[in-house]
Amino acid sequence: MRFYYKLMLAAGLLLGVQQARAQFTGTWAKADIPLPYNRRYQVGDILFDPAQDRADFALRPSGRIYQYYNFNTTYSGGRPELRRQLLAALRTPPAGTSGSGYLTVRFVVNFRGETDRFRVQELDSGYQPQAFAPPLVAWVLRACRDLHSWQPGRIDAETQDSYFYCTFIVREGSIQDVLL
Amino acid sequence: MIRYALVLLLSLLFRPVAAQPNCLIYQAGSPERAACELYLQALELPQGSIQSQVYFDRVIALCPTFAAAYHEKSVPFLKRGDFLTWKKLIDEAVRLQPDRYLADRGWCRFKFLRDYRGALADITRLQQLTRNQPGQSGDGNYDLRILAALCQRELGDLRAALTTFDACIADNKPLDRVGLYDYLHRGVTKLRLHDYAGALADFKLQRTVNGKLAETDYYTALILRQQHQPDASARMQIARQLWQQGYRLNDPYMSMPDEISLPDIDRFLQQQ
């Protein structure tokens, strides 16, 4: 797994600073990296970033991180319960927040039901990129990190690592709903 | 072993489900024909893999007006929460072929983003293009007019939603094409309007379409409690049983409208 990270990083560096930055910070998939350097890459892969990710976050040795919908990675009580808990935790926004749109928090639920590698995408209501106030993003991220009843999906009774995301609908700086 | 054989057999059986264009309709040697043939190869690659993305890019390079490639390329971005990239790609597919891709964009805006205003605009435009026959949702469960009614409901216009539900159901009933959950959603809309008799009648109709659905019994129990009927708890116990047996609204990607959870049921039972 680490070998591939290094290989992809090296490929990115060879191809230019912009691509290297995208690979290193684990933003969304780049389709323009030549295949020989990038064969295992998938849309939405989040690469390890030592600046923000836990080095001791355990993953299966296969290195394969599935999608939540591949085998129903979920939360105790199901998605409606997860929505209820997040809305309860996000009732009162930090002072001075504003803006409307979609705030998507994507992360990895590992085979132990722990989470890490959080990344955000911030869009306005017209699906254009925008930046919400940092305290608002930190507040939502904290609520997501504080969830501890994950039920990782299984293949042949063995729990696996998978990506999961929650999209928050923001209205005038408050969380109006969570899409799950 | 038998399970794997069955999975293999089923996956072979359902392979043609992926929308495959007929490339022979394009002139031999034309960029459209070359793009179409490459598109068919791209469909063979795992969705979301870098290989499939590169193939779709090559299809687009060969024929920039090949709408299907933009659509198919967009799908993994949607499923994996990158709505920025998804929207750019699906917008292009809609621009090139609105009658084909408005349904998909509207359905996804509804389901993944609860963008009711956007979804309603897409379905309304599609209705104009298709003489009020917009077709089915991406999962095949809904006439898109039912989806329009759900959008109206969630936007707060319950009366307009009911009118839309009624028109669609009246249209589909003689053809025996009422959707799997149409009566349930109309019943919940009536429940929100405090029309309990109307809602109960719809839940009864829902049982004729689908006899085992936890949500039908859950919402029925809510009304029975409201009316101080003694069998509200028993009805909720049935809902609990059905939920646990898997007879409930369920989707691999997102929660469905009016979907309930086990804690919802348990909270009700604790309050009794």
PDB file of N, CA and C in Angstrom, chain A residues 1 7 53 61 64 76 83-84 88 90 98 111 117 121 128 137 140 142 149 152 177:
ATOM      1  N   MET A   1       0.841  -1.217   0.000  1.00  0.00           N
ATOM      2  CA  MET A   1       0.000   0.000   0.000  1.00  0.00           C
ATOM      3  C   MET A   1       0.870   1.257   0.000  1.00  0.00           C
ATOM      4  N   LEU A   7       4.704   5.653  -5.123  1.00  0.00           N
ATOM      5  CA  LEU A   7       4.756   5.610  -6.581  1.00  0.00           C
ATOM      6  C   LEU A   7       3.877   6.700  -7.182  1.00  0.00           C
ATOM      7  N   ASP A  53      -3.752  13.199   9.041  1.00  0.00           N
ATOM      8  CA  ASP A  53      -4.260  11.845   9.305  1.00  0.00           C
ATOM      9  C   ASP A  53      -3.425  11.126  10.359  1.00  0.00           C
ATOM     10  N   PRO A  61      -4.414  -5.269   5.520  1.00  0.00           N
ATOM     11  CA  PRO A  61      -3.165  -5.312   4.746  1.00  0.00           C
ATOM     12  C   PRO A  61      -3.383  -5.332   3.232  1.00  0.00           C
ATOM     13  N   ARG A  64      -7.128  -2.504   0.152  1.00  0.00           N
ATOM     14  CA  ARG A  64      -8.363  -2.209  -0.578  1.00  0.00           C
ATOM     15  C   ARG A  64      -9.349  -1.509   0.367  1.00  0.00           C
ATOM     16  N   SER A  76     -24.920   2.149  14.010  1.00  0.00           N
ATOM     17  CA  SER A  76     -25.844   1.449  14.900  1.00  0.00           C
ATOM     18  C   SER A  76     -27.230   2.126  14.863  1.00  0.00           C
ATOM     19  N   ARG A  83     -28.552  10.156  11.287  1.00  0.00           N
ATOM     20  CA  ARG A  83     -29.034  11.507  10.964  1.00  0.00           C
ATOM     21  C   ARG A  83     -29.550  12.191  12.228  1.00  0.00           C
ATOM     22  N   ARG A  84     -30.316  11.434  13.015  1.00  0.00           N
ATOM     23  CA  ARG A  84     -30.895  11.989  14.244  1.00  0.00           C
ATOM     24  C   ARG A  84     -29.795  12.453  15.202  1.00  0.00           C
ATOM     25  N   ALA A  88     -28.900  16.276  16.318  1.00  0.00           N
ATOM     26  CA  ALA A  88     -28.944  16.625  17.745  1.00  0.00           C
ATOM     27  C   ALA A  88     -27.637  17.294  18.175  1.00  0.00           C
ATOM     28  N   LEU A  90     -25.704  19.041  16.275  1.00  0.00           N
ATOM     29  CA  LEU A  90     -25.407  20.258  15.502  1.00  0.00           C
ATOM     30  C   LEU A  90     -26.564  21.258  15.550  1.00  0.00           C
ATOM     31  N   SER A  98     -22.054  31.849   8.586  1.00  0.00           N
ATOM     32  CA  SER A  98     -23.054  32.219   7.580  1.00  0.00           C
ATOM     33  C   SER A  98     -22.843  31.346   6.352  1.00  0.00           C
ATOM     34  N   PHE A 111     -11.876  -1.437   9.516  1.00  0.00           N
ATOM     35  CA  PHE A 111     -12.471  -2.744   9.840  1.00  0.00           C
ATOM     36  C   PHE A 111     -12.797  -2.878  11.324  1.00  0.00           C
ATOM     37  N   ARG A 117      -9.016   9.992   8.235  1.00  0.00           N
ATOM     38  CA  ARG A 117      -8.847  10.495   6.860  1.00  0.00           C
ATOM     39  C   ARG A 117     -10.057  11.334   6.426  1.00  0.00           C
ATOM     40  N   GLN A 121     -15.782  18.685   1.221  1.00  0.00           N
ATOM     41  CA  GLN A 121     -16.045  19.399  -0.024  1.00  0.00           C
ATOM     42  C   GLN A 121     -17.126  20.426   0.292  1.00  0.00           C
ATOM     43  N   GLN A 128     -21.496  25.136  -6.874  1.00  0.00           N
ATOM     44  CA  GLN A 128     -20.195  25.735  -7.186  1.00  0.00           C
ATOM     45  C   GLN A 128     -19.327  25.740  -5.926  1.00  0.00           C
ATOM     46  N   VAL A 137     -16.942  24.574   9.665  1.00  0.00           N
ATOM     47  CA  VAL A 137     -16.402  23.313   9.136  1.00  0.00           C
ATOM     48  C   VAL A 137     -15.821  22.483  10.289  1.00  0.00           C
ATOM     49  N   VAL A 140     -18.635  20.871  12.361  1.00  0.00           N
ATOM     50  CA  VAL A 140     -19.247  19.711  11.701  1.00  0.00           C
ATOM     51  C   VAL A 140     -18.279  18.524  11.719  1.00  0.00           C
ATOM     52  N   ARG A 142     -15.986  17.913  13.875  1.00  0.00           N
ATOM     53  CA  ARG A 142     -15.918  17.402  15.255  1.00  0.00           C
ATOM     54  C   ARG A 142     -17.095  16.459  15.518  1.00  0.00           C
ATOM     55  N   SER A 149     -20.244   4.558  16.851  1.00  0.00           N
ATOM     56  CA  SER A 149     -20.966   3.279  16.768  1.00  0.00           C
ATOM     57  C   SER A 149     -21.065   2.758  15.336  1.00  0.00           C
ATOM     58  N   PRO A 152     -18.826  -1.627  10.441  1.00  0.00           N
ATOM     59  CA  PRO A 152     -18.180  -1.805   9.132  1.00  0.00           C
ATOM     60  C   PRO A 152     -18.807  -2.943   8.340  1.00  0.00           C
ATOM     61  N   ASP A 177     -30.124  20.038   7.509  1.00  0.00           N
ATOM     62  CA  ASP A 177     -30.403  18.605   7.371  1.00  0.00           C
ATOM     63  C   ASP A 177     -29.093  17.862   7.094  1.00  0.00           C
TER      64      ASP A 177
END
